[in-house]
Coordinates of C-alpha atoms in Angstrom, one line a residue:
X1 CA 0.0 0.0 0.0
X2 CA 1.0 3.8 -0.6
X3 CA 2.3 5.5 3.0
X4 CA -0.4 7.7 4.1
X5 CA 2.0 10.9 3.2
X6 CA 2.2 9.5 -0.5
X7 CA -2.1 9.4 -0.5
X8 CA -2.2 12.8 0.8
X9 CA -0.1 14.1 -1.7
X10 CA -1.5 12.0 -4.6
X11 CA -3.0 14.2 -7.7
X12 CA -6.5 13.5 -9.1
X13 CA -5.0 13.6 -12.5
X14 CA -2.1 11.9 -14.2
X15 CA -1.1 14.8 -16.1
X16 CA -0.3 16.3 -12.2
X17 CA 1.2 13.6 -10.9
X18 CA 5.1 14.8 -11.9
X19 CA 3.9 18.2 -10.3
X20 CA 3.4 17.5 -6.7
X21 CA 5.5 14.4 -5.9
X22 CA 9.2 13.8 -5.5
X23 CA 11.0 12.0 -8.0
X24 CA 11.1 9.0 -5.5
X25 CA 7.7 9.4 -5.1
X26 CA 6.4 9.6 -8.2
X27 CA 8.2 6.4 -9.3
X28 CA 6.2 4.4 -6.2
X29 CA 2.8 6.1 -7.8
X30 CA 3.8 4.4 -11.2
X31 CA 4.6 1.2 -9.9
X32 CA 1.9 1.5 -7.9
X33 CA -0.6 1.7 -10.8
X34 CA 0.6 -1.6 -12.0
X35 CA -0.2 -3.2 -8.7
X36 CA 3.3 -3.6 -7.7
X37 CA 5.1 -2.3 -4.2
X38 CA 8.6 -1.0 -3.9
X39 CA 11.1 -3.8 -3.4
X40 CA 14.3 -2.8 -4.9
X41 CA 16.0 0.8 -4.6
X42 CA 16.2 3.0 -7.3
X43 CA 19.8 3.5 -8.0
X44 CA 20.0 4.2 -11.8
X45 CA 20.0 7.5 -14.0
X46 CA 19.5 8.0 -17.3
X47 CA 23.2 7.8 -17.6
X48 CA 24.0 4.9 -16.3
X49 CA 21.0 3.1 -18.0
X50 CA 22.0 4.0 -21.3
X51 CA 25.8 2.5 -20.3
X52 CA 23.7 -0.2 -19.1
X53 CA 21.9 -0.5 -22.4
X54 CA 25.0 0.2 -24.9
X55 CA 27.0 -2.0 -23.2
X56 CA 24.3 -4.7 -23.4
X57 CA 24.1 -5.3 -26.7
X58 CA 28.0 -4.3 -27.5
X59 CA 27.1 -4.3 -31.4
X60 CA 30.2 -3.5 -32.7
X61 CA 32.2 -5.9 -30.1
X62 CA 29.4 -8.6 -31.0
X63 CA 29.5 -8.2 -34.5
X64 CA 33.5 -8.3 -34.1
X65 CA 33.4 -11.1 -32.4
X66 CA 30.4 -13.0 -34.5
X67 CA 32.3 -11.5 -38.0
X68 CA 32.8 -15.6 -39.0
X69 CA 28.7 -16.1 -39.4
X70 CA 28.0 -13.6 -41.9
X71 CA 31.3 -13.9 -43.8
X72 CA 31.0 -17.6 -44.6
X73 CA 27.5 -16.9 -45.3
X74 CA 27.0 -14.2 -47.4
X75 CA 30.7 -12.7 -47.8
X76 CA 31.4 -9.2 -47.7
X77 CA 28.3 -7.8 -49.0
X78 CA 25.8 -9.9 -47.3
X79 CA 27.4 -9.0 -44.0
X80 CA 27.2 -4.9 -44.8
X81 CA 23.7 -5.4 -46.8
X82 CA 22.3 -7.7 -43.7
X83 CA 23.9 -5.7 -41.5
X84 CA 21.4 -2.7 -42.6
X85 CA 18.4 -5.4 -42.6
X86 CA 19.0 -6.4 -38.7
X87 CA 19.9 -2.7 -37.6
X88 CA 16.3 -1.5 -39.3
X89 CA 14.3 -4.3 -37.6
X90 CA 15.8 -3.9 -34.6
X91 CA 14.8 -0.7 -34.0
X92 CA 11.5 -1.6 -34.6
X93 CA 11.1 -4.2 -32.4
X94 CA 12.9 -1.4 -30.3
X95 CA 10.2 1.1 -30.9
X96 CA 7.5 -1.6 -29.7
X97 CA 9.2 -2.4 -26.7
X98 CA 9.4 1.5 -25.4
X99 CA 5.9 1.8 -25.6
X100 CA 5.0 -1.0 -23.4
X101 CA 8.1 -0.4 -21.5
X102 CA 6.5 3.7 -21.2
X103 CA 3.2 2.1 -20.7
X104 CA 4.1 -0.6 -17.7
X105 CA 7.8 -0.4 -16.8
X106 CA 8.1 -3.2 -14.4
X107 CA 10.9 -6.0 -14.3
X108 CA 8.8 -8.5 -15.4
X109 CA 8.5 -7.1 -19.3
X110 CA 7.1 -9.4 -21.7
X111 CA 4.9 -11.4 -19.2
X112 CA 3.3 -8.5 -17.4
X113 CA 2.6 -7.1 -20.9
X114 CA 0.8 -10.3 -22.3
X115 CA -1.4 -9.9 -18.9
X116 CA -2.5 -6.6 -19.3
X117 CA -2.8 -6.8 -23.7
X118 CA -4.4 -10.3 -23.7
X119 CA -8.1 -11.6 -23.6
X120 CA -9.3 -12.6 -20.4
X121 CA -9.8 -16.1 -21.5
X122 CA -6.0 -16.0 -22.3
X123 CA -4.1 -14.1 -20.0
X124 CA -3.0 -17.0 -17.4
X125 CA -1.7 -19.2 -20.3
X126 CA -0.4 -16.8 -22.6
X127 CA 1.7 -14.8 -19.9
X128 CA 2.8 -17.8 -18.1
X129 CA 4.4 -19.0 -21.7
X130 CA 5.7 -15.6 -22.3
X131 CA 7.7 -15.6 -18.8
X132 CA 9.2 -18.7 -19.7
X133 CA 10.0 -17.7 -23.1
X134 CA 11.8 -14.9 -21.8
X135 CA 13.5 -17.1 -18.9
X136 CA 15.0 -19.4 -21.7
X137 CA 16.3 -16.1 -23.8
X138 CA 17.9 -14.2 -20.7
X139 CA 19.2 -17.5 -19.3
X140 CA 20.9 -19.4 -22.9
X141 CA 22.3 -15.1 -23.8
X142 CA 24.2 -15.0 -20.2
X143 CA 25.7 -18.0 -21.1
X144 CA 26.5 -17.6 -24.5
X145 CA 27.8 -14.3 -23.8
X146 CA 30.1 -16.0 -21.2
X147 CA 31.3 -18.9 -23.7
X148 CA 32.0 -16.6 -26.3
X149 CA 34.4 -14.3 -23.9
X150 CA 36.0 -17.5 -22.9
X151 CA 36.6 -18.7 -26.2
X152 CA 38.0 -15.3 -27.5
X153 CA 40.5 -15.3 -24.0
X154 CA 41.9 -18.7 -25.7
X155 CA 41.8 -16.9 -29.3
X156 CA 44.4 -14.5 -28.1
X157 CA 46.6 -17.2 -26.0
X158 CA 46.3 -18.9 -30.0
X159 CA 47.6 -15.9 -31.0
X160 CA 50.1 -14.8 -28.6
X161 CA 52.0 -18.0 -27.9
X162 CA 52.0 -20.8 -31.0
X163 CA 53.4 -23.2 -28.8
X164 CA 49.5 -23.2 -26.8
X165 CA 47.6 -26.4 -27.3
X166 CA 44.0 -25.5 -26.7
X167 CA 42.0 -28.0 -25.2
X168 CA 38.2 -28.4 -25.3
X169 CA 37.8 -28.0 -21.4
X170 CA 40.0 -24.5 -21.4
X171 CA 36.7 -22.2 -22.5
X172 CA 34.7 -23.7 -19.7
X173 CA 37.3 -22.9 -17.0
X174 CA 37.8 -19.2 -19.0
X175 CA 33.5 -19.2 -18.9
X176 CA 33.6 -20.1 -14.8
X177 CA 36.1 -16.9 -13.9
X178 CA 33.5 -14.6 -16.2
X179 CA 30.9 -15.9 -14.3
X180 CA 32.5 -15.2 -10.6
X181 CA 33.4 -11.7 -12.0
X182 CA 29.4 -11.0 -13.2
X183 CA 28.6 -12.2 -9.4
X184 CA 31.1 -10.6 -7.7
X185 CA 29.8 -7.3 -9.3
X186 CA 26.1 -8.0 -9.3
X187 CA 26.2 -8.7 -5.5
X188 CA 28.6 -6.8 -4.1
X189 CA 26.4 -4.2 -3.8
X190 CA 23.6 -2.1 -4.7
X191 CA 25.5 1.7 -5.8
X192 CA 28.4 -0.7 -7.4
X193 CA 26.4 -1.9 -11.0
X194 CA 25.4 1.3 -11.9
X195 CA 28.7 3.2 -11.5
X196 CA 30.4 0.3 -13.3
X197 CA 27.6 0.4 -16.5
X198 CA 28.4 4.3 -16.8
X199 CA 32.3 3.4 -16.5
X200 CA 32.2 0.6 -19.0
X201 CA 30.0 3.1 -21.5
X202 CA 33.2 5.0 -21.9
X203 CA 35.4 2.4 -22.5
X204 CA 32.9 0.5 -24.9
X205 CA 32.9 4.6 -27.0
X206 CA 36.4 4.9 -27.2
X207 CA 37.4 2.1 -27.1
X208 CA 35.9 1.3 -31.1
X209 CA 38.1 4.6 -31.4
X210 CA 41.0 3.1 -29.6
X211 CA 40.7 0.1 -32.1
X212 CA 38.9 1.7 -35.7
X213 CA 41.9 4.7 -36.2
X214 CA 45.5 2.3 -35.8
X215 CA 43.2 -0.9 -37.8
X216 CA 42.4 2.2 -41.0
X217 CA 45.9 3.7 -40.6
X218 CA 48.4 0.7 -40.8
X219 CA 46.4 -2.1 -43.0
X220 CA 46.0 -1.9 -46.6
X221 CA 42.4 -0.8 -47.8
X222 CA 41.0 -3.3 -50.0
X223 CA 38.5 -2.0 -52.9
X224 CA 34.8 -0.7 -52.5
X225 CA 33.8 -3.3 -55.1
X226 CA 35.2 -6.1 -52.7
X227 CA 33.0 -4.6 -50.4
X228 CA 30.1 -3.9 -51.5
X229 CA 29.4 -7.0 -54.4
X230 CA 31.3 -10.3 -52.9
X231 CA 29.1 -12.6 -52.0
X232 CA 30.0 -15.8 -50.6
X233 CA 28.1 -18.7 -50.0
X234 CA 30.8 -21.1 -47.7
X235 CA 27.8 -23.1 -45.8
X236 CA 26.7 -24.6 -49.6
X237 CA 23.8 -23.7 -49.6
X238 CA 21.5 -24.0 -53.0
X239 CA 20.8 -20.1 -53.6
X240 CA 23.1 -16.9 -52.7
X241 CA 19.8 -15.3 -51.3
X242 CA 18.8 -18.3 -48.4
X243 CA 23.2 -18.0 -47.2
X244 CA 22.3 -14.4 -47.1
X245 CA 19.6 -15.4 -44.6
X246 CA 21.5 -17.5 -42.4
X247 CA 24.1 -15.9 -42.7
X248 CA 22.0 -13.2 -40.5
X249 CA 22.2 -15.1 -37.5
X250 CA 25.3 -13.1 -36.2
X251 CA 24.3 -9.9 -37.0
X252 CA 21.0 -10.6 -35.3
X253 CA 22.3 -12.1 -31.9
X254 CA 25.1 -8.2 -31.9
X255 CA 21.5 -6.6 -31.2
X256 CA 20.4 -8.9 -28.5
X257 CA 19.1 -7.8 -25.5
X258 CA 17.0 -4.7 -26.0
X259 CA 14.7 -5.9 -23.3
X260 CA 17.5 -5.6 -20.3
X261 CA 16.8 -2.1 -19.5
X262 CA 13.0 -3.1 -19.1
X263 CA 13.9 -5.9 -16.4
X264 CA 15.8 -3.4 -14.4
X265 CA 12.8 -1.0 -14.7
X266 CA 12.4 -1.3 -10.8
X267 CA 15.6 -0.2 -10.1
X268 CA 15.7 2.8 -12.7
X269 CA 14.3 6.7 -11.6
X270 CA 11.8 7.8 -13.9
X271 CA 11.4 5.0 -16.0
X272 CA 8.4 5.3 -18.1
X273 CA 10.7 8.1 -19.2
X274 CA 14.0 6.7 -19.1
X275 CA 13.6 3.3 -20.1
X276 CA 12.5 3.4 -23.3
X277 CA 15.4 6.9 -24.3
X278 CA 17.7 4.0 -23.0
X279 CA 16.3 1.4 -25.0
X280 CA 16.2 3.6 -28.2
X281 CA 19.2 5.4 -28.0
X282 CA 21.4 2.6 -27.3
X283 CA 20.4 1.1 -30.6
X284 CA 21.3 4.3 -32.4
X285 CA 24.7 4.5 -31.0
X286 CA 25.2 0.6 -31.4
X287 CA 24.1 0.9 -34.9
X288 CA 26.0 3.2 -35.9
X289 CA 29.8 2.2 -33.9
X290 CA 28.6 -1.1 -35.3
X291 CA 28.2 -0.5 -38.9
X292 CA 31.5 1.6 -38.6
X293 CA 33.2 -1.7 -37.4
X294 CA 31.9 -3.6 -39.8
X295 CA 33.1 -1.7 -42.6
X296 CA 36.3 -1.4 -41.2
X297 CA 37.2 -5.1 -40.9
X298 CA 35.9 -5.4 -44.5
X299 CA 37.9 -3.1 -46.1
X300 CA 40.6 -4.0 -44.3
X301 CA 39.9 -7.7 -45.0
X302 CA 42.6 -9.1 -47.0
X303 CA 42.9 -12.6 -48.1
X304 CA 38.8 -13.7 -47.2
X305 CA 39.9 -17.3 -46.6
X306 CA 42.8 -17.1 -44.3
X307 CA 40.6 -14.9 -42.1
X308 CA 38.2 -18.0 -42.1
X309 CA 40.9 -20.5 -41.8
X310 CA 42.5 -18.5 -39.0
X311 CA 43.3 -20.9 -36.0
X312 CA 42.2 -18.1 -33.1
X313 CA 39.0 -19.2 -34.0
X314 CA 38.1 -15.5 -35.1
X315 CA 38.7 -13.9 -38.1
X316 CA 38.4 -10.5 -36.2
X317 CA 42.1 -11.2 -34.7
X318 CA 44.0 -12.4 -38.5
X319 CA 42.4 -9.0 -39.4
X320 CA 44.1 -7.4 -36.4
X321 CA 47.1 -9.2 -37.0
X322 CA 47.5 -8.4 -40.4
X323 CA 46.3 -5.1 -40.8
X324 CA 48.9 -3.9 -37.7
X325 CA 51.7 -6.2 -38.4
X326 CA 52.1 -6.5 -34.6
X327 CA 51.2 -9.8 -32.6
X328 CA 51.0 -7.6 -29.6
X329 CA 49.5 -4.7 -31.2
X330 CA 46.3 -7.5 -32.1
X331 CA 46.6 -8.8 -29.0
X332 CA 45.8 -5.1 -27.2
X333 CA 43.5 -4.6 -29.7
X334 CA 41.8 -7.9 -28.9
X335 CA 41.7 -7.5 -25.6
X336 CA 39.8 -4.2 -25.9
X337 CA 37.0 -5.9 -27.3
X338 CA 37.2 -9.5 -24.6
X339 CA 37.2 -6.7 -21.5
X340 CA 34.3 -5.0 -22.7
X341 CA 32.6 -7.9 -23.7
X342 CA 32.9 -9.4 -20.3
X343 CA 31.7 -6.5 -18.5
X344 CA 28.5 -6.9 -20.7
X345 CA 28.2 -10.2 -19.3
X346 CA 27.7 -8.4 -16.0
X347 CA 25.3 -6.3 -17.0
X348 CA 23.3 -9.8 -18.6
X349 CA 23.6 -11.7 -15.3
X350 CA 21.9 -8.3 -14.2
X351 CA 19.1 -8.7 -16.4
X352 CA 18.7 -12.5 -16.1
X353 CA 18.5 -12.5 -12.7
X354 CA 15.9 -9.7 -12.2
X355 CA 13.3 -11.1 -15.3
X356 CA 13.8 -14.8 -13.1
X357 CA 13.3 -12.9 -9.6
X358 CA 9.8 -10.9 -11.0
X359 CA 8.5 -14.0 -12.6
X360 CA 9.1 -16.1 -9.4
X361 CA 7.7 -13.2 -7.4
X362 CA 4.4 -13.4 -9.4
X363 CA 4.7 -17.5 -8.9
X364 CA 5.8 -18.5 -12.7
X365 CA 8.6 -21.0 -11.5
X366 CA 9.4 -24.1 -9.1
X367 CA 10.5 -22.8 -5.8
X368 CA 9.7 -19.2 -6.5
X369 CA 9.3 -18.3 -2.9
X370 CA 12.9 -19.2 -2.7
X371 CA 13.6 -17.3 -5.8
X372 CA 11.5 -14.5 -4.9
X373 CA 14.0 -13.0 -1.6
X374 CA 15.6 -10.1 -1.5
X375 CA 18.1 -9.5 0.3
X376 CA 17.1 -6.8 2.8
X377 CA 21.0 -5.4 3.1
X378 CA 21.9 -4.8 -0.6
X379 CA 18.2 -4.9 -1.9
X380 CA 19.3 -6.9 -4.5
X381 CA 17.6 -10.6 -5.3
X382 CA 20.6 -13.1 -4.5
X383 CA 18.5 -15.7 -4.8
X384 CA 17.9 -15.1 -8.5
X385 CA 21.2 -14.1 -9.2
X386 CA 22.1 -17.9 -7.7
X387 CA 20.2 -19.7 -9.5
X388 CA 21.4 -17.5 -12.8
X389 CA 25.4 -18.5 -11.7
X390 CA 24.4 -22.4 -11.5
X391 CA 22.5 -22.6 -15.1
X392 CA 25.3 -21.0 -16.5
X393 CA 27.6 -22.9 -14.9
X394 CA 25.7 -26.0 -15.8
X395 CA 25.9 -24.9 -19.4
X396 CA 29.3 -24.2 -19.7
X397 CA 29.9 -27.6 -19.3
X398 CA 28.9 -28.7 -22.7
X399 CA 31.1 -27.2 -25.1
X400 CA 33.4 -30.3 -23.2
X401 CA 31.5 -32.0 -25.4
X402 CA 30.9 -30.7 -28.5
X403 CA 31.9 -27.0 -29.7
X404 CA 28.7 -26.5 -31.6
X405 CA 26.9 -25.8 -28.4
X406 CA 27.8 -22.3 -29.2
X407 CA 25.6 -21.8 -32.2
X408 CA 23.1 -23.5 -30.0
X409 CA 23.0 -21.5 -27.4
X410 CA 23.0 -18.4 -29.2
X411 CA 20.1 -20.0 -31.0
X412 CA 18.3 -20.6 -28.5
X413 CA 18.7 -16.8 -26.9
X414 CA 17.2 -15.8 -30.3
X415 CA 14.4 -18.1 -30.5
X416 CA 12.9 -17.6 -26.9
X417 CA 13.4 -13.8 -26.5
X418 CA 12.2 -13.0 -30.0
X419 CA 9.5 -15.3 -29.4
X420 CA 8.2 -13.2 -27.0
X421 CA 9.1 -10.1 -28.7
X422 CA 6.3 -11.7 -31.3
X423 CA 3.8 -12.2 -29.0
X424 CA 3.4 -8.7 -27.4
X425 CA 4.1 -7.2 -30.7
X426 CA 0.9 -9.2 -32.0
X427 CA -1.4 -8.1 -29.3
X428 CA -0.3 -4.6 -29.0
X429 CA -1.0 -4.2 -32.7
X430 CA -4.2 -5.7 -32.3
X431 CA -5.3 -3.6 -29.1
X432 CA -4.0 -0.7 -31.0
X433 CA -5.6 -1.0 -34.0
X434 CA -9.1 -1.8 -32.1
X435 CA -8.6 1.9 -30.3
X436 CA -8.6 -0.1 -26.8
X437 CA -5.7 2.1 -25.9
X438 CA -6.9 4.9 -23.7
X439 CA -4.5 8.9 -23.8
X440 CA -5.8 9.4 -19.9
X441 CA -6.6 7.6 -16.6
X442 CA -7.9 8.7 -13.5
X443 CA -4.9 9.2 -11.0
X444 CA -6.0 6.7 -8.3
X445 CA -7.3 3.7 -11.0
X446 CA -4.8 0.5 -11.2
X447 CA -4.1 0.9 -15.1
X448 CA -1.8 -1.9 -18.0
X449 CA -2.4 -4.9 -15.7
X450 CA -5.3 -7.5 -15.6
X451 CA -8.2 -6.6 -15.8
X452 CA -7.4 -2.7 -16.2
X453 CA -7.4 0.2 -18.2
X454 CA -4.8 0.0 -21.0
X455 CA -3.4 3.4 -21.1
X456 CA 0.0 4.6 -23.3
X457 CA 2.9 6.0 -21.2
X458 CA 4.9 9.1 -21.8
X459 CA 6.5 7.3 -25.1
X460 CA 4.2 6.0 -28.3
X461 CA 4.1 6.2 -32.0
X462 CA 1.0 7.4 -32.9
X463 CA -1.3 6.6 -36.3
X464 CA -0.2 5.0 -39.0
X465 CA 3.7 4.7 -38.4
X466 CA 3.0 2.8 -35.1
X467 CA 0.9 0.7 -37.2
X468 CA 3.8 0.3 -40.2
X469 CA 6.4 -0.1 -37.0
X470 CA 4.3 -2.7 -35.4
X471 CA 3.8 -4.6 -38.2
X472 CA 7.5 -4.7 -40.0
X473 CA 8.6 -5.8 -36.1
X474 CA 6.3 -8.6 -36.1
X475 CA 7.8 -9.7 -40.0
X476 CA 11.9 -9.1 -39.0
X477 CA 10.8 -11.4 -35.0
X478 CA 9.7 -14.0 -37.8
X479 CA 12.7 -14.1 -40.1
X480 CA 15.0 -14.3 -37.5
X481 CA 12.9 -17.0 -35.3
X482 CA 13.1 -19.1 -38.5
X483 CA 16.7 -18.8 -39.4
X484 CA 18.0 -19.1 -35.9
X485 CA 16.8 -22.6 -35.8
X486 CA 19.2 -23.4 -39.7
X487 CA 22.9 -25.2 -39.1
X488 CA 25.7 -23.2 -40.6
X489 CA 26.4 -25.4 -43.4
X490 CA 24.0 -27.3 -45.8
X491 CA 25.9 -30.5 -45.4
X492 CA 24.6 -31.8 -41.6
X493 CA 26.4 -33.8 -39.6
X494 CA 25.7 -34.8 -35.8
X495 CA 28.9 -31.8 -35.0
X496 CA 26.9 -29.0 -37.3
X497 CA 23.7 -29.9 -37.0
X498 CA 21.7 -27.0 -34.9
X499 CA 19.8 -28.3 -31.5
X500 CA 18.4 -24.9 -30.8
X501 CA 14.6 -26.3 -32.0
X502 CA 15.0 -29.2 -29.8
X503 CA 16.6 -27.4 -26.8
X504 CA 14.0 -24.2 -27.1
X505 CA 10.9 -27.4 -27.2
X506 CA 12.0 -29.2 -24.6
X507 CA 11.8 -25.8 -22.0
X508 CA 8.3 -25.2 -23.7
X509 CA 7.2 -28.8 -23.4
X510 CA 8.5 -28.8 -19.6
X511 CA 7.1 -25.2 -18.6
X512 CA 3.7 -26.8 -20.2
X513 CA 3.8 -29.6 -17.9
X514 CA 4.6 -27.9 -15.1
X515 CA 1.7 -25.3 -15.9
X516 CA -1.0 -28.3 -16.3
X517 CA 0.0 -30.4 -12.5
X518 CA 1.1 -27.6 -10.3
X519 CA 1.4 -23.4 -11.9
X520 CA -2.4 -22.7 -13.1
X521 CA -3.1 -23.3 -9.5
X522 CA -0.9 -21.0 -8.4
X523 CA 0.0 -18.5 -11.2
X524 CA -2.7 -16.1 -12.1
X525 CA -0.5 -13.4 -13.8
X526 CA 1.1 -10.4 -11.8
X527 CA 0.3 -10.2 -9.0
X528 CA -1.5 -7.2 -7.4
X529 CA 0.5 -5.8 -4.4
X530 CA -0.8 -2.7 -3.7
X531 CA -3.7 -0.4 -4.8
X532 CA -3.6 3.1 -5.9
X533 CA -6.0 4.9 -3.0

């Protein structure tokens, strides 16, 4: 419930809410709307958030790093010409996201929005899926962010000492240390994360500076035909155009994660305004250091086949290599790109841990009042963040087994969180387009949960581009659903084939079990906390 002082001070209208509260108390009012108390303290800014965001989805580290997808499927010019495709749906899907982000910022995201945009008859189902959708993305991208930072750690030991036998068990002890690191920084404390996220913001800015000027000034500049008309269709695939498609895949998991900053909503002053300026900003910036990345590496490409052949593993550190002449001059340029891509990793296990703690708060998981603690020194859920370290650590054990758990894994973070990008895209173009989305609501009315008045936050695309937005969102979610699930190479063997469709099914199939003997007893949506007086 509100404090007395809060109802006193409450406005009859939400147009005069910002005008008579405090900051702190007008983000309590919000929350309150949705039927949710005040847990966990508000510690971030609109600075740190957007470091949080930017250094999130690290596009031009990510695309760096995932530079082998696109360029054995679909070459140079698929990887510049997809690169454009991914950026332009992205920020759709982008778009979508802040206005239910602006309409219901709360740490549960996709679920609560399902809840509040679904018909009755659907809402229990439908938002229970869509929770566990979003549990399978956050969960498989923590851990594929962690594997690939482990992996590019053994890249440069490749690199930097020829006489280094790599062994199949070395990324999983590299993946371990990256976890500890995301835990020791996520738990520490509650004014550490957000300080760090603005730190790292910097670094991840100039440090595409730090890398971009020395890569364009000492390696020879290959031609803008090169660039621009080599296609390349490595995986054998029957047509140019379907490699150009799969070939996506990379592109498309280097602008992962626009969701984070919506499941630290609770934590974030202001954030019907903030969140979605972090959200779109940060795919502006990323966008653009990303696309200036890319074309850097490409001109700067060289021989297209040794960079594929190159034993690091990445093609981004031959390119290094080459262009500077200097083993240790790759090596720091490398290592630019593994520090910031472990720091992201923190800000994941962030994310993870907090979409896992609001969906075992409103009773969506096994053990969820377990889950559902927070710790009343650091206000942070430890719980949550526990249960994130042992998945993870679970997971890192099977690249032991067979390296092509990568592709799975980032498969699988693609498939479950753009599954439930799809699913609130769908029903917020149908409540939009049936006018059940209200400009106004009465100040003391419980509004965007189940049940309520649906009623759009400071942030929306009105008419017919919200429409167009919507719709192209829904298409690009689709495409890359579809492709995530394809193998890299035509030929399939048990070592290439793609287990992402199996892996993503088997959560579904469980988290349907589970609903049918034990959660539609107990799971009924958000809960509500707390009324609006």
């Amino acid at each position: 419930m509100l404090t007395h002082e809060m109802k006193a001070l409450e406005p009859s209208t939400p147009q005069e809410l910002g005008g008579s509260l405090s900051s702190k108390d007008l983000d309590e009012v919000h929350l309150a709307r949705l039927g949710k108390r005040p847990v966990l303290k508000r510690n971030f800014g609109m600075l740190s958030m957007l470091g949080f965001s930017c250094t999130i989805l690290v596009t031009w580290e990510g695309f760096t790093v995932l530079f082998l997808q696109p360029l054995t499927n679909g070459g140079p010019a698929g990887a510049v010409y997809g690169f454009l495709f991914v950026w332009a749906g992205t920020a759709c899907v982008f778009v979508v996201l802040s206005e239910l982000a602006s309409m219901a910022p709360t740490s549960g995201g996709q679920y609560h929005w399902i809840s509040m945009l679904a018909p009755r008859s659907t809402v229990k189902f439908l938002s229970y899926m869509s929770g566990w959708l979003t549990v399978i993305g956050w969960q498989a991208t923590f851990a594929t962010a962690c594997y690939l930072c482990g992996t590019m750690v053994q890249g440069v030991a490749i690199l930097t000492r020829p006489s280094y036998t790599p062994q199949s068990w070395h990324p999983t002890l590299y993946f371990w240390a990256i976890v500890a690191f995301a835990v020791s920084i996520n738990v520490v404390g509650r004014s550490v994360l957000p300080k760090f996220e603005g730190l790292i913001l910097v670094v991840h800015i100039l440090g595409f500076f730090a890398i971009l000027i020395p890569l364009v000034s000492l390696a020879d500049i290959g031609s803008a035909k090169d660039v621009f008309t080599q296609f390349v269709n490595e995986g054998g695939w029957s047509t140019q155009g379907l490699s150009f498609f799969v070939g996506l895949i990379g592109s498309v998991f280097a602008f992962v994660g626009g969701d984070a900053a919506v499941h630290m909503s609770e934590e974030i002053q202001n954030a019907p305004v903030v969140v979605p300026r972090s959200i779109l900003l940060s795919v502006l910036i990323n966008g653009l250091l990303g696309f200036g990345m890319l074309l850097a590496l490409l001109f700067c490409l060289g021989d297209i086949n040794a960079a594929l052949e190159s034993k690091t593993g990445y093609p981004f550190m031959h390119i290094f290599y080459k262009g500077t002449g200097s083993v240790g001059g790759a090596a720091a340029m490398a290592s630019i790109v593994i520090v910031v891509c472990i720091c992201s990793a923190t800000g994941m296990m962030a994310a993870t841990s907090r979409q896992f703690w609001s969906f075992s708060r409103d009773r969506g998981v096994p053990g969820w009042r377990l889950w559902s603690r927070v710790s009343p020194t650091t206000a942070i859920p430890v719980w949550s963040v526990a249960v994130t370290t042992v998945v993870s650590s679970l997971l890192a054990l099977i690249p032991i087994g067979s390296a092509v758990a990568f592709n799975d894994l980032c498969a699988m973070s693609i498939t479950g969180l753009f599954l439930s990008y799809i699913m609130v895209a769908v029903l917020l173009l149908w409540r939009r387009l049936t006018g059940a989305i209200s400009l106004t609501a009465g100040a003391d009315e419980t509004v965007n949960t189940i049940g309520a008045r649906l009623v759009w936050g400071p942030f929306r695309v009105p008419g017919i581009w919200g429409v167009m937005i919507n719709v192209f969102a829904i298409i690009y979610s689709l495409i890359a659903i579809f492709f995530s699930m394809w193998p890299t190479y035509s030929q399939v063997t048990v070592e290439t084939m793609n287990f992402s469709s199996v892996g993503t099914a088997s959560v579904i199939v469980l988290s349907v079990v589970y609903y049918v003997l034990r959660a539609r007893h107990v799971y009924e949506g958000p809960i509500v906390e707390t009324v609006p007086r």
